[in-house]
PDB file of C-alpha atoms in Angstrom:
ATOM      1  CA  ILE A  16       9.086 -44.642 -41.149  1.00  0.00           C
ATOM      2  CA  LEU A  17      11.408 -46.223 -44.938  1.00  0.00           C
ATOM      3  CA  GLY A  18       8.415 -48.744 -45.301  1.00  0.00           C
ATOM      4  CA  VAL A  19       6.633 -45.243 -45.889  1.00  0.00           C
ATOM      5  CA  VAL A  20       8.375 -43.500 -47.489  1.00  0.00           C
ATOM      6  CA  ALA A  21       8.717 -46.754 -49.674  1.00  0.00           C
ATOM      7  CA  PHE A  22       4.960 -46.915 -50.062  1.00  0.00           C
ATOM      8  CA  SER A  23       4.155 -43.744 -50.811  1.00  0.00           C
ATOM      9  CA  MET A  24       7.148 -43.572 -53.651  1.00  0.00           C
ATOM     10  CA  PHE A  25       5.644 -46.887 -55.202  1.00  0.00           C
ATOM     11  CA  THR A  26       1.228 -45.980 -54.385  1.00  0.00           C
ATOM     12  CA  ALA A  27       2.207 -42.554 -55.188  1.00  0.00           C
ATOM     13  CA  LYS A  28      -1.036 -41.558 -58.021  1.00  0.00           C
ATOM     14  CA  ALA A  29      -2.054 -38.544 -58.536  1.00  0.00           C
ATOM     15  CA  HIS A  30      -0.864 -36.624 -55.428  1.00  0.00           C
ATOM     16  CA  ALA A  31       1.180 -33.436 -55.344  1.00  0.00           C
ATOM     17  CA  TRP A  32       2.454 -30.744 -52.840  1.00  0.00           C
ATOM     18  CA  SER A  33      -0.285 -28.185 -53.009  1.00  0.00           C
ATOM     19  CA  SER A  34      -0.502 -24.238 -52.078  1.00  0.00           C
ATOM     20  CA  GLY A  35      -2.424 -24.432 -48.550  1.00  0.00           C
ATOM     21  CA  CYS A  36      -2.197 -24.136 -45.155  1.00  0.00           C
ATOM     22  CA  GLY A  37      -2.197 -26.790 -42.363  1.00  0.00           C
ATOM     23  CA  VAL A  38      -1.429 -28.301 -39.361  1.00  0.00           C
ATOM     24  CA  GLN A  39       1.516 -30.519 -37.406  1.00  0.00           C
ATOM     25  CA  VAL A  40       1.578 -32.290 -33.895  1.00  0.00           C
ATOM     26  CA  HIS A  41       5.259 -33.108 -33.649  1.00  0.00           C
ATOM     27  CA  GLY A  42       8.134 -34.530 -31.024  1.00  0.00           C
ATOM     28  CA  GLY A  43      11.841 -34.815 -32.023  1.00  0.00           C
ATOM     29  CA  HIS A  44      15.010 -36.022 -29.299  1.00  0.00           C
ATOM     30  CA  ALA A  45      17.289 -33.842 -28.709  1.00  0.00           C
ATOM     31  CA  ILE A  46      20.844 -33.313 -27.692  1.00  0.00           C
ATOM     32  CA  GLY A  47      21.596 -30.135 -25.997  1.00  0.00           C
ATOM     33  CA  GLU A  48      25.709 -28.791 -25.961  1.00  0.00           C
ATOM     34  CA  ILE A  49      27.742 -26.205 -24.325  1.00  0.00           C
ATOM     35  CA  ASN A  50      30.705 -25.470 -24.305  1.00  0.00           C
ATOM     36  CA  GLY A  51      33.121 -22.486 -23.593  1.00  0.00           C
ATOM     37  CA  GLY A  52      36.035 -23.334 -25.712  1.00  0.00           C
ATOM     38  CA  GLY A  53      38.100 -26.325 -24.371  1.00  0.00           C
ATOM     39  CA  PRO A  54      38.107 -29.508 -26.156  1.00  0.00           C
ATOM     40  CA  VAL A  55      34.964 -30.925 -23.381  1.00  0.00           C
ATOM     41  CA  GLY A  56      31.808 -29.257 -23.496  1.00  0.00           C
ATOM     42  CA  LEU A  57      28.716 -30.303 -20.496  1.00  0.00           C
ATOM     43  CA  SER A  58      25.936 -32.522 -22.899  1.00  0.00           C
ATOM     44  CA  SER A  59      22.533 -32.953 -22.024  1.00  0.00           C
ATOM     45  CA  THR A  60      19.203 -35.108 -23.727  1.00  0.00           C
ATOM     46  CA  GLY A  61      15.859 -33.913 -23.603  1.00  0.00           C
ATOM     47  CA  TYR A  62      12.649 -34.402 -25.458  1.00  0.00           C
ATOM     48  CA  LEU A  63      10.884 -31.497 -27.523  1.00  0.00           C
ATOM     49  CA  PRO A  64       7.212 -32.090 -27.969  1.00  0.00           C
ATOM     50  CA  GLY A  65       5.015 -29.537 -29.469  1.00  0.00           C
ATOM     51  CA  ALA A  66       2.619 -28.067 -32.752  1.00  0.00           C
ATOM     52  CA  SER A  67       2.946 -25.762 -35.728  1.00  0.00           C
ATOM     53  CA  ALA A  68       0.911 -23.810 -38.260  1.00  0.00           C
ATOM     54  CA  PHE A  69       2.205 -23.569 -41.768  1.00  0.00           C
ATOM     55  CA  CYS A  70       1.348 -22.284 -44.614  1.00  0.00           C
ATOM     56  CA  ASP A  71       2.907 -23.604 -48.486  1.00  0.00           C
ATOM     57  CA  LEU A  72       2.653 -21.977 -51.926  1.00  0.00           C
ATOM     58  CA  ALA A  73       3.572 -24.038 -54.671  1.00  0.00           C
ATOM     59  CA  ILE A  74       6.181 -22.757 -57.520  1.00  0.00           C
ATOM     60  CA  GLY A  75       5.863 -24.297 -61.206  1.00  0.00           C
ATOM     61  CA  LYS A  76       6.528 -28.107 -61.675  1.00  0.00           C
ATOM     62  CA  PHE A  77       9.150 -28.458 -58.762  1.00  0.00           C
ATOM     63  CA  PHE A  78       9.561 -25.691 -55.807  1.00  0.00           C
ATOM     64  CA  ALA A  79       7.126 -25.589 -52.826  1.00  0.00           C
ATOM     65  CA  VAL A  80       7.895 -22.961 -50.266  1.00  0.00           C
ATOM     66  CA  GLY A  81       6.053 -22.343 -47.193  1.00  0.00           C
ATOM     67  CA  VAL A  82       6.191 -20.226 -44.080  1.00  0.00           C
ATOM     68  CA  PHE A  83       5.882 -21.991 -40.144  1.00  0.00           C
ATOM     69  CA  LEU A  84       4.515 -20.640 -36.643  1.00  0.00           C
ATOM     70  CA  GLY A  85       5.160 -24.003 -33.657  1.00  0.00           C
ATOM     71  CA  ALA A  86       5.609 -24.327 -30.327  1.00  0.00           C
ATOM     72  CA  GLU A  87       7.278 -26.629 -27.989  1.00  0.00           C
ATOM     73  CA  GLN A  88       7.596 -28.087 -24.315  1.00  0.00           C
ATOM     74  CA  ALA A  89      10.833 -29.189 -23.128  1.00  0.00           C
ATOM     75  CA  PHE A  90      10.826 -32.159 -21.370  1.00  0.00           C
ATOM     76  CA  GLY A  91      13.644 -35.167 -20.028  1.00  0.00           C
ATOM     77  CA  ASP A  92      17.303 -33.997 -18.850  1.00  0.00           C
ATOM     78  CA  PHE A  93      15.903 -30.414 -20.245  1.00  0.00           C
ATOM     79  CA  ASP A  94      12.875 -30.340 -17.663  1.00  0.00           C
ATOM     80  CA  LYS A  95      15.397 -30.577 -14.853  1.00  0.00           C
ATOM     81  CA  LEU A  96      17.686 -28.428 -15.648  1.00  0.00           C
ATOM     82  CA  GLY A  97      14.675 -25.778 -16.597  1.00  0.00           C
ATOM     83  CA  ILE A  98      14.715 -25.280 -20.309  1.00  0.00           C
ATOM     84  CA  ASN A  99      10.607 -24.880 -20.619  1.00  0.00           C
ATOM     85  CA  HIS A 100       8.786 -23.522 -23.781  1.00  0.00           C
ATOM     86  CA  SER A 101      10.126 -22.552 -26.527  1.00  0.00           C
ATOM     87  CA  ILE A 102       8.420 -21.084 -29.255  1.00  0.00           C
ATOM     88  CA  GLU A 103       9.614 -20.867 -33.718  1.00  0.00           C
ATOM     89  CA  ALA A 104       8.221 -18.628 -36.658  1.00  0.00           C
ATOM     90  CA  GLY A 105      11.117 -19.745 -39.979  1.00  0.00           C
ATOM     91  CA  ALA A 106      10.478 -20.902 -43.933  1.00  0.00           C
ATOM     92  CA  ARG A 107      11.671 -23.547 -45.482  1.00  0.00           C
ATOM     93  CA  ALA A 108      11.952 -24.247 -49.300  1.00  0.00           C
ATOM     94  CA  GLY A 109      11.775 -27.978 -51.160  1.00  0.00           C
ATOM     95  CA  VAL A 110      11.631 -29.054 -54.872  1.00  0.00           C
ATOM     96  CA  SER A 111      10.437 -32.414 -55.474  1.00  0.00           C
ATOM     97  CA  LEU A 112      11.952 -35.927 -55.295  1.00  0.00           C
ATOM     98  CA  HIS A 113       8.814 -37.789 -56.362  1.00  0.00           C
ATOM     99  CA  PRO A 114       4.672 -36.785 -56.240  1.00  0.00           C
ATOM    100  CA  ALA A 115       4.855 -38.441 -52.974  1.00  0.00           C
ATOM    101  CA  VAL A 116       8.296 -37.163 -51.685  1.00  0.00           C
ATOM    102  CA  LEU A 117       8.933 -33.573 -50.896  1.00  0.00           C
ATOM    103  CA  ALA A 118      13.393 -32.176 -49.835  1.00  0.00           C
ATOM    104  CA  TYR A 119      13.656 -28.910 -47.961  1.00  0.00           C
ATOM    105  CA  ILE A 120      15.889 -26.915 -46.233  1.00  0.00           C
ATOM    106  CA  HIS A 121      14.724 -24.640 -43.545  1.00  0.00           C
ATOM    107  CA  ALA A 122      15.641 -22.229 -41.562  1.00  0.00           C
ATOM    108  CA  ALA A 123      13.619 -19.926 -37.848  1.00  0.00           C
ATOM    109  CA  TRP A 124      14.379 -17.274 -35.264  1.00  0.00           C
ATOM    110  CA  THR A 125      13.731 -19.437 -31.804  1.00  0.00           C
ATOM    111  CA  ARG A 126      12.677 -17.782 -28.399  1.00  0.00           C
ATOM    112  CA  VAL A 127      13.199 -20.546 -25.569  1.00  0.00           C
ATOM    113  CA  ASP A 128      12.372 -19.882 -21.684  1.00  0.00           C
ATOM    114  CA  VAL A 129      14.719 -20.768 -19.315  1.00  0.00           C
ATOM    115  CA  ASP A 130      14.498 -20.331 -15.047  1.00  0.00           C
ATOM    116  CA  GLY A 131      16.708 -18.124 -13.778  1.00  0.00           C
ATOM    117  CA  LEU A 132      17.610 -16.615 -17.386  1.00  0.00           C
ATOM    118  CA  GLY A 133      14.382 -15.840 -18.445  1.00  0.00           C
ATOM    119  CA  ASN A 134      13.366 -16.040 -22.730  1.00  0.00           C
ATOM    120  CA  ILE A 135      16.617 -16.414 -25.064  1.00  0.00           C
ATOM    121  CA  ASP A 136      17.196 -16.279 -28.451  1.00  0.00           C
ATOM    122  CA  GLY A 137      18.517 -18.314 -31.178  1.00  0.00           C
ATOM    123  CA  MET A 138      18.883 -19.530 -35.049  1.00  0.00           C
ATOM    124  CA  LYS A 139      18.371 -23.347 -36.184  1.00  0.00           C
ATOM    125  CA  TRP A 140      17.683 -24.770 -39.534  1.00  0.00           C
ATOM    126  CA  GLY A 141      18.695 -27.844 -40.901  1.00  0.00           C
ATOM    127  CA  PRO A 142      17.852 -30.585 -44.281  1.00  0.00           C
ATOM    128  CA  GLY A 143      13.262 -32.013 -44.011  1.00  0.00           C
ATOM    129  CA  ILE A 144      11.457 -34.075 -46.090  1.00  0.00           C
ATOM    130  CA  GLU A 145       8.029 -34.698 -46.023  1.00  0.00           C
ATOM    131  CA  VAL A 146       6.175 -37.313 -47.011  1.00  0.00           C
ATOM    132  CA  ALA A 147       2.507 -37.743 -48.360  1.00  0.00           C
ATOM    133  CA  ILE A 148       0.721 -40.759 -46.549  1.00  0.00           C
ATOM    134  CA  PRO A 149      -0.605 -42.672 -49.140  1.00  0.00           C
ATOM    135  CA  GLU A 150      -4.675 -42.550 -50.486  1.00  0.00           C
ATOM    136  CA  SER A 151      -4.602 -40.063 -48.254  1.00  0.00           C
ATOM    137  CA  LYS A 152      -6.534 -36.641 -48.149  1.00  0.00           C
ATOM    138  CA  GLY A 153      -4.448 -34.319 -46.949  1.00  0.00           C
ATOM    139  CA  TRP A 154      -1.883 -36.564 -45.108  1.00  0.00           C
ATOM    140  CA  SER A 155       1.803 -36.470 -44.644  1.00  0.00           C
ATOM    141  CA  ILE A 156       4.762 -37.629 -42.665  1.00  0.00           C
ATOM    142  CA  ASP A 157       7.725 -34.540 -42.207  1.00  0.00           C
ATOM    143  CA  MET A 158      11.428 -35.240 -40.350  1.00  0.00           C
ATOM    144  CA  ARG A 159      13.143 -32.775 -40.251  1.00  0.00           C
ATOM    145  CA  TYR A 160      17.517 -32.735 -38.447  1.00  0.00           C
ATOM    146  CA  GLN A 161      18.071 -28.818 -36.749  1.00  0.00           C
ATOM    147  CA  ILE A 162      20.843 -27.504 -35.727  1.00  0.00           C
ATOM    148  CA  SER A 163      20.029 -24.815 -32.688  1.00  0.00           C
ATOM    149  CA  ASP A 164      22.078 -21.598 -31.828  1.00  0.00           C
ATOM    150  CA  LEU A 165      20.989 -19.714 -28.632  1.00  0.00           C
ATOM    151  CA  ASP A 166      22.256 -16.442 -28.183  1.00  0.00           C
ATOM    152  CA  VAL A 167      23.502 -17.060 -24.280  1.00  0.00           C
ATOM    153  CA  GLY A 168      26.038 -14.548 -24.506  1.00  0.00           C
ATOM    154  CA  SER A 169      24.453 -12.352 -22.089  1.00  0.00           C
ATOM    155  CA  PHE A 170      24.649 -15.107 -20.220  1.00  0.00           C
ATOM    156  CA  THR A 171      28.124 -16.678 -20.082  1.00  0.00           C
ATOM    157  CA  ALA A 172      30.974 -17.536 -22.180  1.00  0.00           C
ATOM    158  CA  ALA A 173      30.253 -20.338 -23.686  1.00  0.00           C
ATOM    159  CA  ASP A 174      28.861 -21.276 -26.812  1.00  0.00           C
ATOM    160  CA  ALA A 175      25.113 -23.547 -25.984  1.00  0.00           C
ATOM    161  CA  GLN A 176      23.817 -25.439 -29.090  1.00  0.00           C
ATOM    162  CA  VAL A 177      21.078 -28.207 -29.803  1.00  0.00           C
ATOM    163  CA  ARG A 178      20.176 -30.753 -32.503  1.00  0.00           C
ATOM    164  CA  THR A 179      18.036 -32.276 -32.226  1.00  0.00           C
ATOM    165  CA  PHE A 180      15.641 -35.127 -34.890  1.00  0.00           C
ATOM    166  CA  ARG A 181      12.276 -34.345 -35.320  1.00  0.00           C
ATOM    167  CA  ILE A 182       9.114 -36.221 -36.386  1.00  0.00           C
ATOM    168  CA  GLY A 183       5.563 -34.512 -37.303  1.00  0.00           C
ATOM    169  CA  LEU A 184       2.291 -35.502 -38.576  1.00  0.00           C
ATOM    170  CA  ALA A 185       1.151 -33.202 -40.340  1.00  0.00           C
ATOM    171  CA  TRP A 186      -2.958 -32.554 -42.619  1.00  0.00           C
ATOM    172  CA  LYS A 187      -2.845 -29.930 -45.427  1.00  0.00           C
ATOM    173  CA  PHE A 188      -6.253 -28.706 -44.975  1.00  0.00           C
ATOM    174  CA  GLY A 189      -6.200 -25.723 -48.365  1.00  0.00           C
ATOM    175  CA  GLY A 190      -5.871 -26.564 -51.383  1.00  0.00           C
ATOM    176  CA  GLY A 191      -4.670 -24.272 -53.860  1.00  0.00           C
ATOM    177  CA  GLN A 192      -2.797 -25.517 -56.905  1.00  0.00           C
ATOM    178  CA  GLN A 193      -1.040 -28.162 -57.291  1.00  0.00           C
ATOM    179  CA  VAL A 194       2.480 -28.891 -57.942  1.00  0.00           C
ATOM    180  CA  GLU A 195       3.260 -30.614 -61.330  1.00  0.00           C
ATOM    181  CA  GLN A 196       3.822 -33.832 -61.516  1.00  0.00           C
ATOM    182  CA  ILE A 197       7.359 -34.514 -62.037  1.00  0.00           C
ATOM    183  CA  PHE A 198       7.091 -38.111 -63.555  1.00  0.00           C
ATOM    184  CA  THR A 199       2.884 -38.812 -64.146  1.00  0.00           C
ATOM    185  CA  PRO A 200       1.840 -37.581 -67.318  1.00  0.00           C
ATOM    186  CA  GLU A 201      -1.401 -35.505 -66.809  1.00  0.00           C
ATOM    187  CA  ALA A 202      -3.643 -37.545 -68.129  1.00  0.00           C
ATOM    188  CA  SER A 203      -5.739 -36.649 -71.705  1.00  0.00           C
ATOM    189  CA  ARG A 204      -9.082 -35.469 -71.546  1.00  0.00           C
ATOM    190  CA  PRO A 205     -11.104 -37.220 -74.391  1.00  0.00           C
ATOM    191  CA  CYS A 206     -12.534 -36.075 -77.451  1.00  0.00           C
ATOM    192  CA  ASP A 207     -15.581 -34.164 -77.635  1.00  0.00           C
ATOM    193  CA  LYS A 208     -16.779 -32.974 -80.444  1.00  0.00           C
ATOM    194  CA  LYS A 209     -19.583 -30.386 -78.257  1.00  0.00           C
ATOM    195  CA  LEU A 210     -16.499 -29.354 -76.366  1.00  0.00           C
ATOM    196  CA  ALA A 211     -14.090 -28.357 -79.687  1.00  0.00           C
ATOM    197  CA  ASN A 212     -11.290 -30.214 -77.502  1.00  0.00           C
ATOM    198  CA  CYS A 213     -10.526 -32.917 -80.575  1.00  0.00           C
ATOM    199  CA  LYS A 214      -7.216 -32.149 -82.573  1.00  0.00           C
TER     200      LYS A 214
END
């Protein structure tokens, strides 16, 4: 992953974060913890593969905002505990650190289906970074860290939190106005007297 980031930063040419929509497949490793207020809580680990759809809007030279909808399926210890699938709806806001790198923060509402408890709602948030794949058309690698607080107050006095590291492969198929490059100057057009663009 670090190699892709470094290679993207040194080989990025005209790629810019653009307005448009796309899809993503992702997988995450999660640690869930239930704490009833004591010094020690109960924890378990699980795997959360899933997919999402998103739309981004480029704003000026540096910024991009977006919204996303996604779903995940639980495996590993989470599956053994009766945690099934989940859905999420959220937004993100980021800044272009480089033509190939977008750093962002995100927040989302989530709903988790649990055997015997039904649907449990919660909120998740955290930082992320998206890196364009060199010489590709709209492909990028998205990495994010998520902290999810689940509302289990109606079932128990304990607090439930899930911490997830997620990595995904995204493809943006809608191309709109691109975010202007930070480090790459705009290419000047050749002088054409017929077009009256000579100075």
